[in-house]
XYZ file of C-alpha atoms in Angstrom:
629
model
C 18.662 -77.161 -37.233
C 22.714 -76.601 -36.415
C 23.977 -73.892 -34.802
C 25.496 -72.609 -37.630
C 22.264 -72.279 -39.780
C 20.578 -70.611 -36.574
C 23.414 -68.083 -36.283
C 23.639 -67.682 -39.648
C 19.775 -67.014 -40.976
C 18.197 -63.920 -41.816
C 17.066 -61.861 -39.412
C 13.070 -61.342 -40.038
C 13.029 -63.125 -43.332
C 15.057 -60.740 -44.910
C 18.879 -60.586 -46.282
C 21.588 -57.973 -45.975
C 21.229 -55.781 -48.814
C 18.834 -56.033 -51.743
C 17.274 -58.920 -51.964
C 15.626 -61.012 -54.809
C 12.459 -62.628 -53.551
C 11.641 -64.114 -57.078
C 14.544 -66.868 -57.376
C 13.643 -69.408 -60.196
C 9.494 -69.093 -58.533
C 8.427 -67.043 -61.351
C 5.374 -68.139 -61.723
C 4.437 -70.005 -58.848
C 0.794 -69.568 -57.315
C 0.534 -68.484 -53.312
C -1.249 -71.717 -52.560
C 1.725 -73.560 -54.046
C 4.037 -71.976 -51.867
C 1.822 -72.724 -48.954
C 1.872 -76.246 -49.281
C 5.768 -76.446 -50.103
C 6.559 -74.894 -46.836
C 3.987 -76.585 -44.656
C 4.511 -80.049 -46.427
C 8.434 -78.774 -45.991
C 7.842 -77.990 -42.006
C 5.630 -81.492 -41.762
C 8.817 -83.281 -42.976
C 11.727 -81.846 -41.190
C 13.747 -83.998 -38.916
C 13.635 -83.168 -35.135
C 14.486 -79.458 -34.353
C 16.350 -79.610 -31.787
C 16.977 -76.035 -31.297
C 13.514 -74.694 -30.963
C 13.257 -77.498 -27.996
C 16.745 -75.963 -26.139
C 15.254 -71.683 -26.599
C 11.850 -72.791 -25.384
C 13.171 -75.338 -22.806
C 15.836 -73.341 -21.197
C 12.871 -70.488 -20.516
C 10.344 -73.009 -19.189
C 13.406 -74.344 -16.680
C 13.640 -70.656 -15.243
C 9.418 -70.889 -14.754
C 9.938 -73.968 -13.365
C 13.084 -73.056 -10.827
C 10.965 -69.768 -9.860
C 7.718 -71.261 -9.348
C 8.840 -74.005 -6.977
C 11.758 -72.726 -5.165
C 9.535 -71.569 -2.912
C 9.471 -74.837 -1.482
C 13.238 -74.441 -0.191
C 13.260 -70.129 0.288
C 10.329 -70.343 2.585
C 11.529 -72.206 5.404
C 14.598 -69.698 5.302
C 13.050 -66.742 5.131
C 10.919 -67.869 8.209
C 14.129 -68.159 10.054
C 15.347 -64.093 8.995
C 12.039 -62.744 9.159
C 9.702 -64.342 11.627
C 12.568 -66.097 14.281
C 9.650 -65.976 17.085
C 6.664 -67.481 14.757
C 7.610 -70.867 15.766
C 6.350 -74.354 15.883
C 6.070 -76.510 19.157
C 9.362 -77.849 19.089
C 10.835 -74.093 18.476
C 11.498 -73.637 14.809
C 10.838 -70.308 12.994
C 8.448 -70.757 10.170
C 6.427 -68.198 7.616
C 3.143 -67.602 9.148
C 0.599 -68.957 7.243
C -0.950 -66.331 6.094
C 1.716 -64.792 4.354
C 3.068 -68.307 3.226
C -0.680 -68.923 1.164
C -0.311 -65.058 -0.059
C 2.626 -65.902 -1.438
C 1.895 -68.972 -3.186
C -1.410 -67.515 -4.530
C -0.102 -64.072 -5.386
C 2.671 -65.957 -7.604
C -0.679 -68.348 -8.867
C -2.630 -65.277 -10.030
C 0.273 -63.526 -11.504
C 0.674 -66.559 -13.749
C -2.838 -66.153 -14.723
C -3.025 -63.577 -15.679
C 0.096 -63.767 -17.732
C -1.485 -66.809 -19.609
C -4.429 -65.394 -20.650
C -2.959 -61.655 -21.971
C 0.064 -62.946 -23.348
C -2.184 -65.845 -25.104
C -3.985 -63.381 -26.405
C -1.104 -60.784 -27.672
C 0.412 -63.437 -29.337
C -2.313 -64.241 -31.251
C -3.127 -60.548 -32.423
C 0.827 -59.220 -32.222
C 2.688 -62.189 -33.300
C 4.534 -64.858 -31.338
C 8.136 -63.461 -32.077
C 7.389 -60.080 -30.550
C 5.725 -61.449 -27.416
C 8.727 -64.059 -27.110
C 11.257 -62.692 -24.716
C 9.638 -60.470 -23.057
C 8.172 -62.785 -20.771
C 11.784 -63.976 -19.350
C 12.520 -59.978 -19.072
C 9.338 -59.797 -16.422
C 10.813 -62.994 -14.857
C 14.503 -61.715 -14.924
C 12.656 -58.182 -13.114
C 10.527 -59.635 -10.537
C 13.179 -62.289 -9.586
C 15.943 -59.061 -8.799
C 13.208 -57.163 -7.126
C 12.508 -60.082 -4.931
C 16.315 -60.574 -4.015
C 16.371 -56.826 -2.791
C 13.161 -57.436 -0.851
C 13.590 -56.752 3.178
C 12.166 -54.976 6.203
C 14.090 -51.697 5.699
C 15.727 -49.499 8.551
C 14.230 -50.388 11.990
C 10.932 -52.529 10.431
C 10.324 -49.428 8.266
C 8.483 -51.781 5.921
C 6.680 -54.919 6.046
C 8.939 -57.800 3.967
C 6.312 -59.751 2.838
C 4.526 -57.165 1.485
C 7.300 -56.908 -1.077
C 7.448 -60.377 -1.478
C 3.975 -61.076 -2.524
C 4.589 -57.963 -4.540
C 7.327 -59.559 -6.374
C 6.208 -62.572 -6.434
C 3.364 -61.642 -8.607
C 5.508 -59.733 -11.258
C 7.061 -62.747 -11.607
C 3.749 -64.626 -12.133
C 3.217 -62.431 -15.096
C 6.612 -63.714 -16.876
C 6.105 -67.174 -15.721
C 2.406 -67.650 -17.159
C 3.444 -66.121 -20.123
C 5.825 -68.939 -21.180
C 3.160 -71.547 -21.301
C 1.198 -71.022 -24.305
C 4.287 -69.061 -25.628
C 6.620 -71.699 -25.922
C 4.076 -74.658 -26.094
C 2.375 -72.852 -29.760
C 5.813 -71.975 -30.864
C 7.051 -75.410 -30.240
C 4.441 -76.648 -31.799
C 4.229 -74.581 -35.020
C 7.634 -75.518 -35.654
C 7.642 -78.610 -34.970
C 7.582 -81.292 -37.783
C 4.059 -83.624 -37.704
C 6.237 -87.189 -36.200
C 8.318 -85.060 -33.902
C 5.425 -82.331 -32.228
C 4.585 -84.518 -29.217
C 7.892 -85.486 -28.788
C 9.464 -81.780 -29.094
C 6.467 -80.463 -26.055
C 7.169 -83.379 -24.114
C 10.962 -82.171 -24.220
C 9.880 -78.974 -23.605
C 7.705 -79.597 -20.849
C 10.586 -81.828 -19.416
C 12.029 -78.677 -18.205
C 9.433 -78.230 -15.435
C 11.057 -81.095 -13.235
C 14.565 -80.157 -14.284
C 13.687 -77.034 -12.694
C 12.856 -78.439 -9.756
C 15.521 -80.704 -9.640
C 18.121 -78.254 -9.907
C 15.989 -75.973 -7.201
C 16.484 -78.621 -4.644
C 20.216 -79.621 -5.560
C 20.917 -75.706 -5.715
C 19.554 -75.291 -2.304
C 21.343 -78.184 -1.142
C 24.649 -77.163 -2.366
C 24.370 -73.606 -1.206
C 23.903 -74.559 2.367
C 26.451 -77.060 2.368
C 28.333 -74.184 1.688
C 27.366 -71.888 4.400
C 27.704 -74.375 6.498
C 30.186 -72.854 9.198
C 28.534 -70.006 9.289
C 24.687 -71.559 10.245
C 24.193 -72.982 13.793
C 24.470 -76.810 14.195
C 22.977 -77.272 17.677
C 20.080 -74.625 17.804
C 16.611 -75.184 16.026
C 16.575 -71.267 15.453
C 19.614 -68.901 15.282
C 20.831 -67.202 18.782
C 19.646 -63.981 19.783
C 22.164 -61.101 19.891
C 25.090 -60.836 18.565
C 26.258 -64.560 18.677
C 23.442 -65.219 16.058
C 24.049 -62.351 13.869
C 26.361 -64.793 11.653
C 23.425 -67.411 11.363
C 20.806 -64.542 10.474
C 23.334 -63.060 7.721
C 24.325 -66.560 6.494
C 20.617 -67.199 5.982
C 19.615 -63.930 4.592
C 22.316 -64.177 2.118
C 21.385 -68.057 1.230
C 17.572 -67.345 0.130
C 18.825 -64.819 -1.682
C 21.238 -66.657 -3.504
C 18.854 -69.452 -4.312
C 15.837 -67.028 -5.575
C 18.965 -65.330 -7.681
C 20.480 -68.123 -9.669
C 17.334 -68.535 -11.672
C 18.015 -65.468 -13.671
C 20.810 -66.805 -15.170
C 19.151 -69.662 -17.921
C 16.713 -67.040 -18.101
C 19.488 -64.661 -19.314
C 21.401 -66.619 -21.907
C 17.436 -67.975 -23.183
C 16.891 -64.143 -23.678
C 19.499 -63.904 -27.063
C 17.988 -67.010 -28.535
C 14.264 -65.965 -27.829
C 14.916 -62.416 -29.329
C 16.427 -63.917 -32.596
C 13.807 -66.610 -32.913
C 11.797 -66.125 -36.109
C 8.071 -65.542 -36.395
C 6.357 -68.424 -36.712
C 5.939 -69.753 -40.064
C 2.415 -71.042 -39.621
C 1.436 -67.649 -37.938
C 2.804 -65.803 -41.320
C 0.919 -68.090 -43.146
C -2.484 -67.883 -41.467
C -2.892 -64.439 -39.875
C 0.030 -62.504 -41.723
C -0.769 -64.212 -44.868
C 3.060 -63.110 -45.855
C 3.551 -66.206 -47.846
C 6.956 -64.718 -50.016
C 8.972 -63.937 -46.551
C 7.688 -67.540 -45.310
C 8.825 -69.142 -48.477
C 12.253 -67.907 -47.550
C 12.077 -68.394 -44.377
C 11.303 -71.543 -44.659
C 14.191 -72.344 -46.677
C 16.985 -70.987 -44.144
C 15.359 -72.603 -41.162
C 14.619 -76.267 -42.007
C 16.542 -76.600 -45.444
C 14.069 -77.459 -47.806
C 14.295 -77.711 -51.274
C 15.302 -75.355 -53.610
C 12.769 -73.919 -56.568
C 13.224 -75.636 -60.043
C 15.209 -72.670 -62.124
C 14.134 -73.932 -65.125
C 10.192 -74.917 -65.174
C 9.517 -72.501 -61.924
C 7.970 -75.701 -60.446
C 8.811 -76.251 -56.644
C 9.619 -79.922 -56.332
C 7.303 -80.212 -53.506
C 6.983 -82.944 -50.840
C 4.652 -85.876 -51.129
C 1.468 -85.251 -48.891
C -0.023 -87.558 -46.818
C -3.895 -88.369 -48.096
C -6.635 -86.583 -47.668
C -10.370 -87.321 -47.189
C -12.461 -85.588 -49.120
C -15.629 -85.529 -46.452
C -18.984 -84.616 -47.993
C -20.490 -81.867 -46.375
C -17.087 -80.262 -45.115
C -15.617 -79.237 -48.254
C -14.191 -75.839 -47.753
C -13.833 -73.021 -50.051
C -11.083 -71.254 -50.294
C -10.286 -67.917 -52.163
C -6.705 -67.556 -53.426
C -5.447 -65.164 -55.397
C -3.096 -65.442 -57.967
C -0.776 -62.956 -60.073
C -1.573 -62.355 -63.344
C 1.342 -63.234 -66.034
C 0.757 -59.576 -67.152
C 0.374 -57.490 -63.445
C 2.960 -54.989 -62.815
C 3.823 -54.975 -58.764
C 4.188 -51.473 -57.955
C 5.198 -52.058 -54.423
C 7.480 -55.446 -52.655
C 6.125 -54.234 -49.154
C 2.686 -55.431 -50.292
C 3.552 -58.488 -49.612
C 3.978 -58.009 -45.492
C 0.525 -56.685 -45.371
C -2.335 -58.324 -44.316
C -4.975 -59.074 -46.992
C -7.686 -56.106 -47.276
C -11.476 -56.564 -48.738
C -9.912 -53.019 -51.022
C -7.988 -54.646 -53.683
C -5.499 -52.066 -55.912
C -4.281 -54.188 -58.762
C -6.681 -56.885 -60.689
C -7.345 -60.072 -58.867
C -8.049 -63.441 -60.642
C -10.315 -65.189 -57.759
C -11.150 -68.876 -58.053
C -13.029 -70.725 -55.681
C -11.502 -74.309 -55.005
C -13.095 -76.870 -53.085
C -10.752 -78.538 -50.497
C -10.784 -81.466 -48.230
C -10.395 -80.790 -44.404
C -6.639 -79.913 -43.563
C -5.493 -79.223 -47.120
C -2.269 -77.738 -47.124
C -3.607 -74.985 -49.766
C -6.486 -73.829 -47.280
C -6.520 -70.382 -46.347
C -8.529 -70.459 -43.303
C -9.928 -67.006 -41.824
C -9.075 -64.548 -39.890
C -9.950 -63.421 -36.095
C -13.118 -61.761 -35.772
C -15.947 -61.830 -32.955
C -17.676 -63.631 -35.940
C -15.609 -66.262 -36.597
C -15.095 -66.700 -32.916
C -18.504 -67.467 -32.134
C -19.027 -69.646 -35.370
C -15.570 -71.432 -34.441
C -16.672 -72.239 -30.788
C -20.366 -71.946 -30.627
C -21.980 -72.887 -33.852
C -19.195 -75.797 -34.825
C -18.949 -76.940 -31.133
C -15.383 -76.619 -30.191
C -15.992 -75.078 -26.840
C -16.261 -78.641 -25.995
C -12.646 -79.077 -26.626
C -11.694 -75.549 -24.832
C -14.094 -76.875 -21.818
C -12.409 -80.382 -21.939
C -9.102 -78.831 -21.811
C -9.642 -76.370 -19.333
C -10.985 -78.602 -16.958
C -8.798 -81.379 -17.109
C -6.096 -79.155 -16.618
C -8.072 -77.563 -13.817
C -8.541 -81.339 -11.860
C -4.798 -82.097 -12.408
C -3.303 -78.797 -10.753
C -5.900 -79.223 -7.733
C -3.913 -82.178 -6.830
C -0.611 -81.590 -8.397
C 0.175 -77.840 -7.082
C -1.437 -79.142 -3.939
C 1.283 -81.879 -3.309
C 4.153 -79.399 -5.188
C 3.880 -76.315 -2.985
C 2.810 -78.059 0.371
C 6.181 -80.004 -0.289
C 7.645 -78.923 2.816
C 4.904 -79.577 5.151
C 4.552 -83.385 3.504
C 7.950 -83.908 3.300
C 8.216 -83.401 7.380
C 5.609 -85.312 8.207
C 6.799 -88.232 6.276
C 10.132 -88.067 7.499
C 10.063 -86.772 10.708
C 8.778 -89.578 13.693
C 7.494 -87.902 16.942
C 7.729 -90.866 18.461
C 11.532 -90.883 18.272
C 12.367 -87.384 17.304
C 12.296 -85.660 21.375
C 13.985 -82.487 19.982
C 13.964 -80.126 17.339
C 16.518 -80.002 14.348
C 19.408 -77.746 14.322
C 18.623 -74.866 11.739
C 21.611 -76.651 9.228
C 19.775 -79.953 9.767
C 16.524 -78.368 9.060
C 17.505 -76.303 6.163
C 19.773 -79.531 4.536
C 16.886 -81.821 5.294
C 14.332 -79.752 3.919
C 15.947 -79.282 0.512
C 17.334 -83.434 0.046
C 14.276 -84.729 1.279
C 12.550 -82.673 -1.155
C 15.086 -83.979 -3.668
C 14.320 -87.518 -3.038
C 10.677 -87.288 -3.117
C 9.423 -84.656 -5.424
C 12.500 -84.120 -7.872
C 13.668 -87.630 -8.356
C 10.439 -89.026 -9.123
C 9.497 -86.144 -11.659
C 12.456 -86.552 -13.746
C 11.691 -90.247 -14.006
C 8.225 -89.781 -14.925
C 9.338 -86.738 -17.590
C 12.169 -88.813 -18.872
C 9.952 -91.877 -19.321
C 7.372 -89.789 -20.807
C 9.691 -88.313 -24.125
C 9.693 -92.358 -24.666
C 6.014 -93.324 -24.062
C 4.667 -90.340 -26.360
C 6.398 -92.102 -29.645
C 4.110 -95.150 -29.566
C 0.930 -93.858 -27.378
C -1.318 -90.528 -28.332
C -1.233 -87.980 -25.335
C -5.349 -88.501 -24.893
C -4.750 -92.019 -24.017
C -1.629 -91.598 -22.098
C -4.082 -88.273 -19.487
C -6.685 -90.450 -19.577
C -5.095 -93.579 -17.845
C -2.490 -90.893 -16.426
C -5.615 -89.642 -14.309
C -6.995 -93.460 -13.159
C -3.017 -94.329 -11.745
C -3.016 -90.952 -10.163
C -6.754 -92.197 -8.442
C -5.891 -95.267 -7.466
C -2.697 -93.723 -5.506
C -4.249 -91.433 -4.042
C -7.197 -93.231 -2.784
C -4.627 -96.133 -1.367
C -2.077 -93.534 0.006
C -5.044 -91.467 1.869
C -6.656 -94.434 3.161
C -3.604 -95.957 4.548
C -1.835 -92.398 5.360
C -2.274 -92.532 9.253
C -0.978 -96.171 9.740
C 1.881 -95.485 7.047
C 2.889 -92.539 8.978
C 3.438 -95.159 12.450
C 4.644 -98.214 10.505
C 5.975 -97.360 7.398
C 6.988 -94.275 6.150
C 9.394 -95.865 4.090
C 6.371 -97.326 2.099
C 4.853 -93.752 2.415
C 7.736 -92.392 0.261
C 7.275 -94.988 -2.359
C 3.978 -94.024 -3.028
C 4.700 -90.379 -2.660
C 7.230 -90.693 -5.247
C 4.831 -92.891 -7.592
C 2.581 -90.213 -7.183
C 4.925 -88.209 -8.902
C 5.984 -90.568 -12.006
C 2.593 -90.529 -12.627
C 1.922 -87.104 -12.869
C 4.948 -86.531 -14.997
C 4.670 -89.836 -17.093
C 0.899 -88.645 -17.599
C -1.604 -85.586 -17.205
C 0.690 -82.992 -16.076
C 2.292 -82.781 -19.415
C -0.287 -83.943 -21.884
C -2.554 -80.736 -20.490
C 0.124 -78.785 -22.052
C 0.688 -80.981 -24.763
C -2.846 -81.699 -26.316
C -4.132 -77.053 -26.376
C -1.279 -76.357 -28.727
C -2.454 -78.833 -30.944
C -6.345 -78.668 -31.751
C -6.699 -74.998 -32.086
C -6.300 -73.039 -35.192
C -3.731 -70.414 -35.674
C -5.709 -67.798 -35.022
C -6.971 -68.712 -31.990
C -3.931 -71.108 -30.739
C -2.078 -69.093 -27.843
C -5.438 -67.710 -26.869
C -7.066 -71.399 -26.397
C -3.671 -72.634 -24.510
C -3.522 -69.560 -22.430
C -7.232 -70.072 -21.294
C -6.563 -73.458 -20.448
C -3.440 -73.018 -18.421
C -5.176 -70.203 -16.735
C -7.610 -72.743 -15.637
C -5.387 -74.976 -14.265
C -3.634 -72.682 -12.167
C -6.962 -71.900 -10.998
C -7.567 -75.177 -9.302
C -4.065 -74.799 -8.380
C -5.003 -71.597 -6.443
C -8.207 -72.941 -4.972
C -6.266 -75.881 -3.464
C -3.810 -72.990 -1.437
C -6.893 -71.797 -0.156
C -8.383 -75.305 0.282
C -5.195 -76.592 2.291
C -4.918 -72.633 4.302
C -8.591 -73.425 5.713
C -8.415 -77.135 6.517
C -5.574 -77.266 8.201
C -6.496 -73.698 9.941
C -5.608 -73.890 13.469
C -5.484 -72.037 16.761
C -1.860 -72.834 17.294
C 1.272 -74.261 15.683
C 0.705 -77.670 18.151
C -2.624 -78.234 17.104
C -1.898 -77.119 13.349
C 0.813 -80.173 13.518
C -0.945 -82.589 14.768
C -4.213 -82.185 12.473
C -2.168 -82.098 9.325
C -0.458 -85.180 10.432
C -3.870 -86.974 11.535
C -6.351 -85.531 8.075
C -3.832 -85.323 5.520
C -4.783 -88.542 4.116
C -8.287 -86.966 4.241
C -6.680 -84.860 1.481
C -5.409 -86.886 -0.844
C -9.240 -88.718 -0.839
C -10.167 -85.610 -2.188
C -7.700 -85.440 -4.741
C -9.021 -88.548 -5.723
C -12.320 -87.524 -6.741
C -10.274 -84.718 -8.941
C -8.457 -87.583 -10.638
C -11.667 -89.241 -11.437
C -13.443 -85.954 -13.140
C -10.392 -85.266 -14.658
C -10.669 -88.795 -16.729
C -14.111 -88.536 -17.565
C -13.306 -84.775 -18.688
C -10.757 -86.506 -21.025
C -12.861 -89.307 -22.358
C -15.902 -87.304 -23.584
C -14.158 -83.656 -23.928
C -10.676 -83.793 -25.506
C -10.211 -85.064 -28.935
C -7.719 -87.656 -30.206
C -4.932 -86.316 -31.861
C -3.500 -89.141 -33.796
C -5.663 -90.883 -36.693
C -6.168 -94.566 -36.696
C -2.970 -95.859 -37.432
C -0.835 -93.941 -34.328
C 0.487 -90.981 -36.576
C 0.012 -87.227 -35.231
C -2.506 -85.443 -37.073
C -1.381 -82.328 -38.817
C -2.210 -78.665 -37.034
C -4.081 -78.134 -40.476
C -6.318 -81.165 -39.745
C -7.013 -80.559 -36.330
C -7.350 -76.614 -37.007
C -10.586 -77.724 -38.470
C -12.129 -78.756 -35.300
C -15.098 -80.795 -34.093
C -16.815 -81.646 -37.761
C -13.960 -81.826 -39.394
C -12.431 -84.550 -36.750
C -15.758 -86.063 -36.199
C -16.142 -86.689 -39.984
C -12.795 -88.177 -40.861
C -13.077 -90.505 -37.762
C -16.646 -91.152 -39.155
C -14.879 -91.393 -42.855
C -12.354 -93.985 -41.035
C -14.823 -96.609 -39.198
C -16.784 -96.325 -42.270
C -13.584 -97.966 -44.447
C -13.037 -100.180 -41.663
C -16.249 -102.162 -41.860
């Protein structure tokens, strides 16, 4: 959709001044408008837009999350100058360094799981937005964060208090943007649109390194070039300011995407698959449907809708589903238009015609339930599909045990890599530490991510995003296993081989299970339970992504900075090994848990389709092999 047809849409579904909802569809039945504007939806060309207002807030996530790899080394120079390592440079103790990371970790969360849920009960519009305002909050709060007057107060206190406000906004975006995206998105282009989406992640952290790069380039004069911490007294306050200024500058920039994604994500409409299903306001969805993708007009003379051809269904015995629509009688007087916003009630005030139609699985016309504790527990329970919540939960668990572990212990991995003891007999200046820090960073992490996300908006076209996690998860093995068994004598002979397969490490994440976890929740869920199912599995994954801070805070626990240093550089490969085993779970997780997406012949499913869950998918796969033989 242009610009100009964004700009230019009703706001809400509804026109300036009176408006006439009944435009050559006199006449039409509710299911036949529910099939014209999914069928339209299914059929739209690539919607760009709704990619750029849920990418832009995803590259804010992203920039907050891991900027922390370039702020922390800085604010261990203002804050802590006398915490230092053997060789004299200031660094965040530990302790607060793993708060911080895990206080961001359980902020996010949390903000997963209760904005999942909101949007499911509230609506995606009205939860859209609000997230970037808690991002936009806690990243302003954390800029103004310090020790106050004479140590009145303790720094990282605030920080880890800010840091989880931010969290909040952060894990709110996931299942936000990844059901919107996908609810919007037309049946060929829905992998493709998330994977765009999702590309945002290691934009983020490509601009957080080139950012950080930049902005101490340009402090340069004012940040000591022959000291590895700034002077004491007054010949160092310079350095100190200079520094103090420069993590604040970093952790500041993100707000800015985050503010011009804020006038797009408050003008975005409700989902149209949302009306549909929970709203059941099919008259302000037929319009809307209309001024967002185009679709066709209403026949003014017949009142037939010249609707789409539909892809063919199966008709599976046993999984016919009934479904009650009502339809207005030629003779029914409408006393009220706002009946049409309200939710259907079991109390009905004007005479009903009810028929009872038997539909395949993932008929367009199919008015599937609404929320309850009882269809919850028939949904998941009786039909099976906590399977697929289980198989997505923990797959996304295994890959954020090793991903987060490698992401936010960048700085730690990136100096051992590049730094030799054996020719390195003094410390880095604080510029050279600081510059280092963020384009090493760059080369490994950033560099490699992009590849693997850019490659992956290719890959997704021709290859479903089960098949893609579930070799994505063996590649990520195999590196890890080679790179931690050869880690030691890499570090003393070949570190330039040790960056290869560092950066590998990180095509394969990106060009595999890092973005079909987020991909593959916002597709097999119903409406009703869509944000909540995506928000439960992100949750999880930033679960193992927590237990790996603490993991990594207790193995490489130490009595000194010395000894610290020389076990991480000695058992880090010990690490990875472990990671290892997580890629391995996480591909058996896949292969029995997660269901395929695309039918036999490489084409997504539609949401419809795979809203039915286990038996329905089952039985059209079982429908399939049977026409095969």
């Amino acid at each position: 959709m242009g610009l100009r047809k964004w700009l230019s849409r009703p706001m809400r579904g509804h026109h300036l001044g009176v408006e006439d909802l009944t435009r050559g569809d006199e006449g039409v039945p509710a299911t036949k408008r529910r099939r014209w504007a999914l069928q339209t939806i299914d059929s739209a060309p690539f919607q760009a837009w709704v990619v750029v207002v849920a990418g832009i807030g995803f590259l804010t996530d992203s920039f907050a999350l891991f900027c922390l790899n370039v702020v922390t080394p800085m604010i261990g120079y203002v804050y802590w100058p006398h915490n230092t390592e053997n060789d004299g440079t200031p660094q965040l103790p530990s302790s607060v360094k793993t708060a911080l990371m895990c206080s961001t970790l359980a902020g996010t969360m949390i903000g997963q799981i209760a904005f999942g849920i909101a949007a499911d009960r509230l609506g995606r519009r009205k939860m859209y937005g609000l997230e970037l305002v808690i991002v936009i909050a806690g990243t302003f709060l954390m800029m103004m964060s310090s020790n106050g007057e004479k140590n009145s107060m303790a720094v990282g206190g605030w920080l880890i208090a800010w840091r989880t406000i931010m969290g909040l906004g952060i894990g709110a975006d996931y299942p936000l943007s990844a059901v919107i995206t996908a609810e919007f998105a037309p049946r060929k282009h829905r992998a493709r649109m998330l994977s765009w989406v999702f590309f945002a992640q290691p934009i983020g952290q490509l601009l957080a390194n080139v950012l950080s790069l930049a902005v101490v380039e340009g402090f340069k004069s004012q940040i000591t070039s022959v000291y590895p911490a700034c002077p004491t007294g007054d010949e160092g306050l310079g350095c100190f300011k200079a520094i103090d200024r420069l993590w604040r500058l970093v952790v500041g920039i993100g707000m800015v995407p985050a503010m011009i994604a804020l006038a797009f994500r408050f003008t975005i409409p409700e989902s149209p698959r949302y009306k549909l299903d929970i709203l059941r306001n099919v008259h302000t969805v037929f319009e809307d449907t209309k001024d967002f993708f185009g679709g066709p007009e209403a026949d003014e003379e017949g009142g037939e809708l010249e609707t789409l051809p539909t892809s063919p269904t199966v008709n599976a015995p046993g999984l016919s589903r009934v479904s009650t629509s009502s339809e207005i009688a030629p003779d029914e007087v409408i006393g009220n238009d706002s009946e049409s916003e309200r939710r259907p009630s079991s109390i009905q005030h004007r005479p009903v015609s009810y028929q009872h139609i038997e539909l395949p699985p993932g008929d367009p016309s199919y008015v599937p339930p609404l929320a309850s504790w009882a269809d919850a527990k028939d949904f998941f329970i009786a039909q099976g599909n906590w399977q697929y919540l289980l198989g997505t939960s923990l797959s996304w668990l295994f890959l954020d045990f090793a991903f987060y572990g490698l992401g936010l212990s960048s700085p730690e991995i990136v100096r051992h890599i590049w730094q030799n003891p054996q020719s390195d007999n003094s410390a880095s200046s604080v510029f050279d530490s600081l510059r280092d820090n963020s384009l090493h960073t760059l080369i490994m992490v950033s560099i490699g991510a992009v590849i693997g996300g850019a490659a992956m908006i290719k890959v997704i076209r021709y290859a479903s995003p089960k098949v893609i996690q579930f070799w994505g998860f063996l590649v990520l093995f195999l590196l890890f296993i080679v790179t931690g068994s050869a880690w030691t004598k890499l570090l003393d002979s070949s570190r330039s081989g040790l960056i290869v397969l560092y950066v590998l490490s990180q095509v394969a994440f990106n060009l595999g299970p890092n973005v079909t976890t987020f991909i593959i929740p916002a597709e097999i869920f119903p409406t009703r339970y869509r944000c909540t199912a995506h928000g439960i599995s992100a949750a999880s994954g930033k679960l193992g992504s927590w237990l790996v801070q603490v993991f990594l805070a207790y193995a490489f626990k130490s009595s000194n900075q010395e000894e610290r240093y020389d076990w991480e550089r000695q058992n880090f490969g010990h690490v990875l090994q472990v990671m290892s085993a997580f890629m391995v779970a996480g591909a058996v997780v896949t292969h029995f848990l997660v269901p395929e997406t695309r039918d036999h012949d490489g084409k997504s499913r539609t949401l419809e389709v795979l809203a039915g869950g286990k038996q329905v998918i089952d039985e059209l796969n079982k429908h399939r092999a049977q026409e095969e033989d």
